[in-house]
Short mmCIF file of C-alpha atoms and ligand atoms in Angstrom, two decimals:
data_model
loop_
_atom_site.label_atom_id
_atom_site.label_comp_id
_atom_site.label_asym_id
_atom_site.label_seq_id
_atom_site.Cartn_x
_atom_site.Cartn_y
_atom_site.Cartn_z
CA MET A 3 123.43 125.60 122.88
CA LYS A 4 122.64 123.30 119.76
CA LEU A 5 119.66 121.22 119.29
CA HIS A 6 119.31 118.36 116.81
CA ALA A 7 116.03 117.08 115.60
CA ILE A 8 115.38 113.53 114.65
CA THR A 9 112.46 113.24 113.25
CA PHE A 10 110.58 109.61 112.07
CA GLY A 11 107.38 109.49 109.63
CA CYS A 12 105.20 112.04 107.98
CA GLN A 13 105.07 115.66 107.33
CA MET A 14 102.85 115.93 110.28
CA ASN A 15 105.59 114.90 112.37
CA GLU A 16 108.11 117.21 110.32
CA ALA A 17 105.75 120.00 111.51
CA ASP A 18 105.25 118.78 115.16
CA SER A 19 109.33 119.06 115.26
CA GLU A 20 109.50 122.55 114.09
CA GLU A 21 106.31 123.45 116.43
CA MET A 22 108.37 121.62 119.14
CA ALA A 23 111.71 123.19 118.03
CA LEU A 24 110.69 126.42 118.65
CA PRO A 25 110.53 126.96 122.54
CA LEU A 26 114.06 126.00 122.69
CA LEU A 27 115.24 128.36 119.71
CA LEU A 28 113.41 131.26 121.61
CA ARG A 29 116.12 129.84 124.95
CA GLY A 30 118.84 130.64 122.17
CA TYR A 31 119.34 127.11 121.45
CA GLN A 32 120.25 126.89 117.60
CA THR A 33 119.91 124.06 115.13
CA THR A 34 122.58 121.53 114.29
CA SER A 35 122.75 118.65 111.95
CA GLU A 36 125.67 117.13 113.92
CA LEU A 37 124.52 115.01 116.96
CA SER A 38 128.00 114.96 118.36
CA GLU A 39 127.38 119.02 118.92
CA ALA A 40 124.20 119.26 120.17
CA ASP A 41 123.09 119.98 123.62
CA ALA A 42 119.52 118.76 123.19
CA VAL A 43 118.17 116.26 121.27
CA LEU A 44 114.39 115.62 120.16
CA VAL A 45 113.02 112.34 118.93
CA ASN A 46 109.83 112.54 117.16
CA THR A 47 108.60 109.43 116.73
CA CYS A 48 106.02 107.81 114.46
CA THR A 49 103.93 104.34 114.65
CA VAL A 50 102.26 104.21 111.59
CA ARG A 51 104.28 101.49 110.67
CA GLU A 52 105.78 99.04 112.98
CA HIS A 53 109.25 99.36 111.56
CA ALA A 54 109.48 103.01 111.97
CA GLU A 55 108.79 102.49 115.55
CA HIS A 56 111.17 99.76 116.01
CA ARG A 57 113.76 102.35 114.44
CA ALA A 58 112.68 104.92 116.66
CA VAL A 59 112.93 103.08 119.82
CA SER A 60 116.33 101.34 119.01
CA ARG A 61 117.68 105.09 117.69
CA ILE A 62 116.82 106.39 121.65
CA GLY A 63 118.55 103.21 122.78
CA ARG A 64 121.65 104.70 120.87
CA LEU A 65 121.55 107.85 122.45
CA ARG A 66 122.59 106.54 125.84
CA ALA A 67 126.06 107.02 125.00
CA TRP A 68 125.45 110.66 123.65
CA LYS A 69 123.14 111.69 126.74
CA ALA A 70 126.05 109.99 128.93
CA ALA A 71 129.13 111.87 127.27
CA ARG A 72 128.39 115.62 128.67
CA PRO A 73 126.49 116.11 132.07
CA GLY A 74 123.63 118.43 131.25
CA ARG A 75 122.42 117.37 128.03
CA LEU A 76 118.64 117.28 127.15
CA LEU A 77 116.86 114.40 125.54
CA ILE A 78 113.28 114.78 124.34
CA VAL A 79 111.07 112.18 123.10
CA ALA A 80 107.72 113.02 121.44
CA GLY A 81 105.18 111.71 118.90
CA CYS A 82 102.95 108.90 118.24
CA ALA A 83 105.40 106.07 119.33
CA ALA A 84 106.02 108.32 122.64
CA GLU A 85 102.00 108.29 122.91
CA ARG A 86 101.59 104.70 122.60
CA LEU A 87 104.81 103.38 124.50
CA GLY A 88 104.57 106.09 127.15
CA GLU A 89 105.55 104.63 130.62
CA ALA A 90 107.28 101.77 128.89
CA LEU A 91 109.41 104.12 127.18
CA ARG A 92 110.20 105.53 130.62
CA ARG A 93 111.09 102.79 132.15
CA LYS A 94 113.13 101.34 129.16
CA PHE A 95 115.07 104.40 128.85
CA PRO A 96 115.36 106.33 132.37
CA PHE A 97 117.94 108.54 130.70
CA VAL A 98 115.46 110.80 128.77
CA ASP A 99 114.61 113.52 130.28
CA LEU A 100 111.12 114.21 129.08
CA VAL A 101 108.50 112.06 127.00
CA VAL A 102 105.65 113.63 125.07
CA GLY A 103 102.88 111.76 123.61
CA ALA A 104 101.03 113.32 120.34
CA ARG A 105 98.03 113.94 122.31
CA SER A 106 100.03 116.05 124.90
CA ILE A 107 101.57 118.62 122.16
CA GLU A 108 99.85 121.23 123.53
CA ASP A 109 101.04 121.06 127.11
CA TYR A 110 104.79 120.55 126.15
CA PRO A 111 106.12 124.28 126.54
CA ALA A 112 104.80 123.89 129.93
CA LEU A 113 106.35 120.31 130.49
CA LEU A 114 109.64 121.74 128.99
CA ASP A 115 109.68 124.83 131.11
CA ALA A 116 109.48 122.61 134.00
CA VAL A 117 112.05 120.60 132.53
CA LEU A 118 114.72 123.52 132.27
CA GLU A 119 113.76 125.42 135.26
CA GLY A 120 116.22 127.76 135.94
CA ARG A 121 117.69 128.38 132.75
CA PRO A 122 118.25 131.57 131.02
CA VAL A 123 115.77 132.93 128.14
CA THR A 124 117.29 134.49 125.12
CA ALA A 125 116.50 135.32 121.62
CA ALA A 126 115.97 133.04 118.56
CA GLY A 127 118.89 132.68 116.33
CA ALA A 128 117.71 129.78 113.57
CA ALA A 129 117.96 130.53 110.00
CA PRO A 130 114.56 130.39 108.57
CA ALA A 131 112.86 127.35 107.23
CA PRO A 132 111.73 127.96 103.30
CA SER A 133 108.50 125.77 104.29
CA GLY A 134 106.83 126.82 107.36
CA TYR A 135 104.54 123.91 108.50
CA VAL A 136 101.70 124.64 110.45
CA THR A 137 99.38 121.96 111.84
CA VAL A 138 95.57 122.76 111.61
CA MET A 139 94.12 119.73 113.02
CA ARG A 140 94.82 116.72 115.04
CA GLY A 141 93.53 113.28 114.93
CA CYS A 142 91.14 111.92 112.47
CA ASN A 143 87.25 110.74 112.60
CA TYR A 144 87.82 108.00 109.80
CA ALA A 145 88.99 104.29 110.23
CA CYS A 146 90.40 102.96 107.24
CA ALA A 147 91.18 99.44 108.07
CA TYR A 148 94.85 99.36 107.80
CA CYS A 149 95.53 102.53 109.82
CA ILE A 150 96.62 102.97 113.52
CA VAL A 151 96.46 106.85 113.50
CA PRO A 152 92.69 107.28 114.89
CA SER A 153 93.68 104.86 117.83
CA VAL A 154 97.17 106.65 118.54
CA ARG A 155 96.08 110.34 117.58
CA GLY A 156 92.49 110.22 118.71
CA ARG A 157 89.40 111.86 117.19
CA GLU A 158 89.82 115.05 115.22
CA SER A 159 90.23 118.50 116.82
CA HIS A 160 90.75 121.52 114.91
CA LEU A 161 92.68 124.62 115.64
CA PRO A 162 90.90 128.00 115.42
CA PHE A 163 91.46 129.72 112.30
CA GLU A 164 92.74 132.88 114.15
CA ARG A 165 95.45 130.58 115.46
CA ILE A 166 96.52 129.03 112.45
CA LEU A 167 96.60 132.36 110.87
CA ARG A 168 98.73 133.77 113.39
CA GLN A 169 101.04 130.78 113.14
CA ALA A 170 101.37 131.36 109.34
CA ARG A 171 102.13 135.16 109.53
CA GLU A 172 104.88 134.05 112.29
CA ARG A 173 106.41 131.68 109.93
CA ALA A 174 106.16 134.03 107.32
CA GLU A 175 107.68 137.07 109.04
CA ARG A 176 110.45 134.39 110.05
CA GLY A 177 111.29 134.38 106.14
CA SER A 178 109.26 131.44 104.80
CA ARG A 179 108.24 131.52 101.42
CA GLU A 180 105.62 128.74 101.45
CA ILE A 181 103.30 127.78 104.07
CA PHE A 182 102.38 124.41 104.26
CA LEU A 183 98.90 123.37 105.84
CA LEU A 184 98.93 119.95 107.33
CA GLY A 185 96.62 117.51 109.08
CA GLN A 186 95.53 113.64 108.70
CA THR A 187 92.38 114.61 106.65
CA VAL A 188 93.23 118.40 106.28
CA ASN A 189 90.40 119.61 103.95
CA SER A 190 87.84 118.40 106.68
CA TRP A 191 89.03 121.25 108.71
CA LYS A 192 86.39 123.92 109.94
CA ASP A 193 86.39 126.64 112.62
CA SER A 194 82.29 126.72 113.25
CA ALA A 195 82.49 129.74 115.67
CA ALA A 196 84.06 131.58 112.96
CA GLY A 197 82.19 130.22 109.70
CA LYS A 198 85.12 129.26 108.32
CA ASP A 199 85.90 125.90 106.07
CA PHE A 200 89.46 124.89 104.54
CA SER A 201 88.90 126.47 101.27
CA ASP A 202 88.51 130.01 103.43
CA LEU A 203 91.38 128.96 105.07
CA LEU A 204 93.26 128.41 102.18
CA ARG A 205 92.85 131.71 100.63
CA ALA A 206 93.49 133.80 103.82
CA VAL A 207 96.81 131.82 104.33
CA GLY A 208 97.20 132.71 100.81
CA THR A 209 97.08 136.06 101.01
CA LEU A 210 99.01 136.79 104.00
CA PRO A 211 102.09 139.32 103.21
CA GLY A 212 105.17 137.23 102.07
CA VAL A 213 103.49 134.03 101.46
CA GLY A 214 104.47 133.04 97.84
CA ARG A 215 102.94 129.50 97.99
CA VAL A 216 100.58 127.36 100.02
CA ARG A 217 100.30 123.76 100.23
CA PHE A 218 98.58 121.07 102.12
CA MET A 219 98.86 117.63 102.91
CA SER A 220 96.70 115.42 103.18
CA PRO A 221 93.37 115.74 101.75
CA HIS A 222 90.75 113.38 101.80
CA PRO A 223 88.93 112.57 98.74
CA VAL A 224 85.60 112.83 100.47
CA PHE A 225 86.10 116.66 101.58
CA LEU A 226 87.76 117.73 97.75
CA ASP A 227 84.31 119.79 96.72
CA GLU A 228 83.71 122.52 94.33
CA ARG A 229 84.42 125.44 97.02
CA LEU A 230 87.86 123.97 97.79
CA SER A 231 88.40 123.61 93.67
CA ALA A 232 87.42 127.41 93.32
CA ALA A 233 89.72 128.33 96.32
CA MET A 234 92.66 126.39 94.52
CA ALA A 235 91.73 127.95 91.37
CA GLU A 236 91.45 131.82 92.33
CA THR A 237 94.41 131.70 94.70
CA PRO A 238 97.49 132.77 93.23
CA ALA A 239 99.48 131.23 95.85
CA ALA A 240 97.75 127.96 95.90
CA ALA A 241 99.96 125.20 94.48
CA PRO A 242 98.91 123.62 91.62
CA HIS A 243 99.34 120.58 92.84
CA LEU A 244 97.54 118.04 95.00
CA HIS A 245 98.67 114.64 96.71
CA LEU A 246 95.22 112.93 97.10
CA PRO A 247 95.52 109.08 98.46
CA ALA A 248 93.70 107.00 96.42
CA GLN A 249 95.03 103.61 97.92
CA SER A 250 93.28 101.34 95.32
CA GLY A 251 91.63 101.33 92.29
CA SER A 252 89.06 98.50 93.10
CA ASP A 253 85.37 99.22 94.90
CA ARG A 254 85.73 96.07 96.81
CA ILE A 255 89.27 96.66 98.46
CA LEU A 256 88.36 100.58 98.61
CA GLN A 257 84.85 99.14 100.99
CA GLU A 258 86.96 96.75 102.49
CA MET A 259 89.77 99.26 103.48
CA ARG A 260 86.54 101.50 105.07
CA ARG A 261 88.07 104.69 103.03
CA GLY A 262 84.80 106.13 102.27
CA HIS A 263 84.87 106.90 98.74
CA THR A 264 84.75 104.98 95.49
CA ARG A 265 86.66 104.86 92.55
CA ALA A 266 84.32 106.59 90.48
CA GLN A 267 84.00 109.50 93.08
CA TYR A 268 87.88 109.64 93.39
CA LEU A 269 87.81 110.42 89.32
CA SER A 270 84.88 112.52 89.05
CA LYS A 271 86.43 114.90 92.02
CA VAL A 272 90.14 114.98 90.21
CA ARG A 273 88.33 115.76 86.76
CA ARG A 274 86.55 118.65 88.23
CA LEU A 275 89.68 120.03 89.74
CA ARG A 276 91.25 119.48 86.95
CA GLU A 277 88.55 121.82 85.20
CA ALA A 278 89.09 124.39 87.63
CA VAL A 279 92.78 124.71 88.20
CA PRO A 280 94.42 123.55 84.45
CA GLY A 281 97.89 122.22 84.61
CA LEU A 282 96.95 120.86 88.28
CA HIS A 283 99.56 117.93 88.92
CA LEU A 284 98.31 115.03 90.83
CA THR A 285 100.05 112.69 93.11
CA THR A 286 98.97 109.54 95.14
CA ASP A 287 99.24 106.97 97.42
CA PHE A 288 98.43 103.37 96.78
CA ILE A 289 98.56 100.14 98.83
CA VAL A 290 99.10 96.89 96.92
CA GLY A 291 98.22 93.30 98.54
CA PHE A 292 95.80 94.31 101.01
CA PRO A 293 94.03 91.30 102.38
CA GLY A 294 91.87 89.64 99.54
CA GLU A 295 93.05 91.61 96.59
CA THR A 296 93.06 89.61 93.58
CA GLU A 297 94.81 89.83 90.48
CA GLU A 298 91.78 91.87 89.09
CA ASP A 299 91.56 94.05 91.79
CA PHE A 300 95.37 94.80 91.29
CA ARG A 301 94.36 95.57 87.64
CA GLN A 302 91.92 98.05 88.93
CA THR A 303 94.48 99.79 90.61
CA LEU A 304 96.58 100.00 87.63
CA SER A 305 93.93 101.23 85.45
CA LEU A 306 93.07 103.76 88.04
CA ALA A 307 96.82 104.98 88.39
CA GLU A 308 96.63 105.66 84.36
CA GLU A 309 93.15 107.00 84.56
CA CYS A 310 93.81 109.82 87.38
CA GLY A 311 96.86 110.95 85.65
CA ALA A 312 98.61 111.10 88.68
CA GLY A 313 102.43 112.07 88.07
CA SER A 314 103.85 109.80 90.78
CA ALA A 315 102.66 107.89 93.58
CA TYR A 316 104.07 106.62 96.95
CA CYS A 317 102.90 102.87 96.64
CA SER A 318 103.83 100.37 99.53
CA LYS A 319 103.26 96.66 100.18
CA PHE A 320 100.29 96.15 102.78
CA SER A 321 101.92 95.36 106.02
CA PRO A 322 99.49 94.18 108.85
CA ARG A 323 99.95 96.48 112.09
CA GLU A 324 99.03 95.37 114.96
CA GLY A 325 95.84 96.97 116.56
CA THR A 326 94.08 97.54 113.22
CA LEU A 327 91.01 95.65 111.68
CA ALA A 328 92.97 94.49 108.53
CA ALA A 329 95.75 92.68 110.72
CA SER A 330 93.21 90.18 111.30
CA LEU A 331 91.36 90.23 108.17
CA GLU A 332 91.26 86.68 106.23
CA GLY A 333 92.89 86.56 103.10
CA GLN A 334 96.66 87.77 103.76
CA LEU A 335 98.65 87.74 100.90
CA GLU A 336 102.00 85.91 100.48
CA GLU A 337 104.93 88.40 100.66
CA ALA A 338 106.10 87.56 97.00
CA ALA A 339 102.82 88.02 95.43
CA LYS A 340 102.78 91.67 97.29
CA GLU A 341 106.22 92.14 96.33
CA GLU A 342 105.48 91.13 92.51
CA ARG A 343 102.28 93.57 92.32
CA LEU A 344 104.25 96.53 94.23
CA ALA A 345 107.11 95.98 91.06
CA ARG A 346 104.30 96.54 88.76
CA LEU A 347 102.88 99.65 89.93
CA LEU A 348 106.49 101.09 90.68
CA ALA A 349 107.47 100.19 86.85
CA PHE A 350 104.46 102.14 85.84
CA PHE A 351 105.15 105.13 87.77
CA GLU A 352 108.45 105.24 86.77
CA ALA A 353 107.81 105.71 83.17
CA ARG A 354 104.90 108.16 83.87
CA GLN A 355 107.45 110.22 86.24
CA ARG A 356 109.70 110.58 82.99
CA GLU A 357 106.85 111.44 80.73
CA VAL A 358 105.79 114.19 83.25
CA LEU A 359 109.31 115.44 83.50
CA GLU A 360 109.68 115.64 79.86
CA GLY A 361 106.34 117.60 79.35
CA PHE A 362 108.13 120.53 81.59
CA ARG A 363 110.65 121.11 79.15
CA GLY A 364 110.96 124.66 78.04
CA ARG A 365 108.24 125.57 80.42
CA ARG A 366 108.79 128.49 83.12
CA VAL A 367 108.32 127.55 86.60
CA GLN A 368 109.04 128.85 89.92
CA VAL A 369 111.68 126.93 92.23
CA LEU A 370 111.78 127.60 96.15
CA LEU A 371 115.32 126.70 97.03
CA GLU A 372 115.95 124.19 99.71
CA THR A 373 119.61 124.59 99.56
CA PRO A 374 121.17 127.13 97.21
CA ASP A 375 121.06 124.95 94.09
CA THR A 376 118.21 122.82 94.57
CA GLY A 377 114.70 123.36 95.40
CA ARG A 378 110.97 122.23 94.30
CA THR A 379 108.68 123.87 91.90
CA GLU A 380 104.85 125.07 92.32
CA HIS A 381 104.10 121.26 91.12
CA ASN A 382 106.03 119.48 93.80
CA LEU A 383 108.89 118.43 91.16
CA CYS A 384 112.69 118.31 92.16
CA ALA A 385 114.59 120.78 90.41
CA ARG A 386 118.12 121.99 90.16
CA LEU A 387 119.08 125.54 89.42
CA ALA A 388 122.27 126.29 87.44
CA GLU A 389 122.78 129.68 89.13
CA PRO A 390 123.01 128.74 93.06
CA ARG A 391 120.98 131.55 95.19
CA ARG A 392 120.36 132.07 98.82
CA ALA A 393 118.47 129.23 100.28
CA GLY A 394 114.62 130.16 101.07
CA GLU A 395 114.50 132.06 97.73
CA LEU A 396 111.47 131.51 95.60
CA VAL A 397 113.08 131.80 91.96
CA GLU A 398 111.49 132.32 88.56
CA ALA A 399 113.24 129.33 86.17
CA LEU A 400 113.19 128.07 82.69
CA VAL A 401 113.29 124.40 82.58
CA CYS A 402 116.05 123.36 80.18
CA GLY A 403 116.56 119.73 80.71
CA CYS A 404 115.29 116.76 83.22
CA THR A 405 117.40 113.87 85.09
CA ARG A 406 115.32 110.92 85.91
CA LEU A 407 114.37 112.48 89.30
CA GLY A 408 114.15 116.03 88.97
CA LEU A 409 114.11 119.62 86.34
CA LYS A 410 117.26 121.15 85.31
CA CYS A 411 116.46 124.83 85.48
CA SER A 412 118.16 128.15 84.69
CA ALA A 413 117.06 131.31 86.60
CA VAL A 414 115.02 134.06 84.42
CA PRO A 415 116.69 137.31 84.75
S1 LIG B 2 91.92 108.82 106.61
FE1 LIG B 2 92.18 106.72 106.79
S2 LIG B 2 94.26 106.83 106.19
FE2 LIG B 2 94.00 108.93 106.97
S3 LIG B 2 94.50 109.03 109.01
FE3 LIG B 2 92.61 108.61 109.02
S4 LIG B 2 92.25 106.33 109.25
FE4 LIG B 2 94.47 106.69 108.81
#
C-alpha cells in the first residue's frame, strides 16, 4: 500500500503531514512520490495566502479522476483550508473520505481508524527523513494585521515538554539526524507545569542520543531573550542559524502591522545573539507594500536589511487577505508600486547572498544530506557534495566553491 502526500504552505504543514502520515505508515503503507501508484493521498492545505487555498482546492478537484480509477483508494484532506472551508469542502467534493481541520489534528488518528475500520495493521517500512519535524505549539496569540493564522488556528496551545521530547527521540531513533522544532511563535513555548521554557527545550532536544542538529521555526523577535541566546551558544547541536522575521524596517509600519516589536528592538536582539553565537547566519522575512507604506518607509526596510546583516530573506508583496485587518486598511498600494519595491529588495538580497556564499570558501561545514549529493549546512545553506553518500548522513565537508544558490563541497576524510 502506498501513500502520496501533497503539502501546501509552511513548514508547520510539512510537520503536520509527517505526523499524519505516521498512522498509515504503521499500517504498512509506504510513501511514494508517484500519484498514480498511490492507494492513499493526503492533501494538507494552507490558507495563509488566498492563492495557496485556491491551489489546494483545485488540486482536490483534480483528484476526482485518481479516486475513481480504483475502488478503495483513500483521500484525506487536512490543514488550515480544511478547517476554514470544512463543510463546504465535503459538499463540493463528496469523494473525499476524510476532512480534518487544523484544530482537530489531535483527533486525527481516531478519525482515521474509523475510516479504515477492519483493515489489518502491519509494521512500518518507511525510509527515515533527514529532518524530523516536531510541532511544539499550535495557534498564535498575536494578531498581526496581515495574517489569517490566529483566526484559523486559534490561540496558542503548547504541547507538554515530555511529549515533545518523546516525539523528538522517536524521530531520532527512526534515523533523523536533525530535529526541527516548529510553532507559529515557536520560542514563546513553555510548559509551566514542568517549569520549562523554550531554551530548556532546545538544550534537552539537542542532547538526545543521535541528534546532530536542532533548528526551530518561526521564532518571534519578542521572545528572543538572553536565555535563548545562551542555550543556542551552549548547545553544540543547536544550528548557528536563525530565521527571524522582521517584516518591515519602519516603526510606523511595524506598528500598523501590530508586530509587537520596533526596529531598534529587532536590531538589538540580533546584535546580542551574534555576541553569544559568533558566525550566526541570520535570515528573515519582509513584506513590502503594506497599506500606507511610503517610499521613506520602504527605504527603512532596505536599511534594516543591510544593518541586520541577514544573508537572505523571504520577501513578498503585501496581498490583502479576506478576514484580516490589513485587507480593509486605507492606503492600499498599486500593484506596480509593490512590484517595483519588491524588485529592489530582491536585488539587494541577491547580491547579499552571493557575498555570504563567497565568504564560506575554504571553510569547514557539516552537510546534512537530503539526497545522496545535496543537502544543507548548519547555516542552512544549500550544498552539493562531490562524493555521493547515503541520504540522511551528516557529513563533514570543505567548501571548495560556490554557485549562485549554494556551496560546492568535498567530504573531509
Ligand atoms: S506572529 Fe503574527 S504573522 Fe506570525 S502567526 Fe502570529 S499573527 Fe501570524
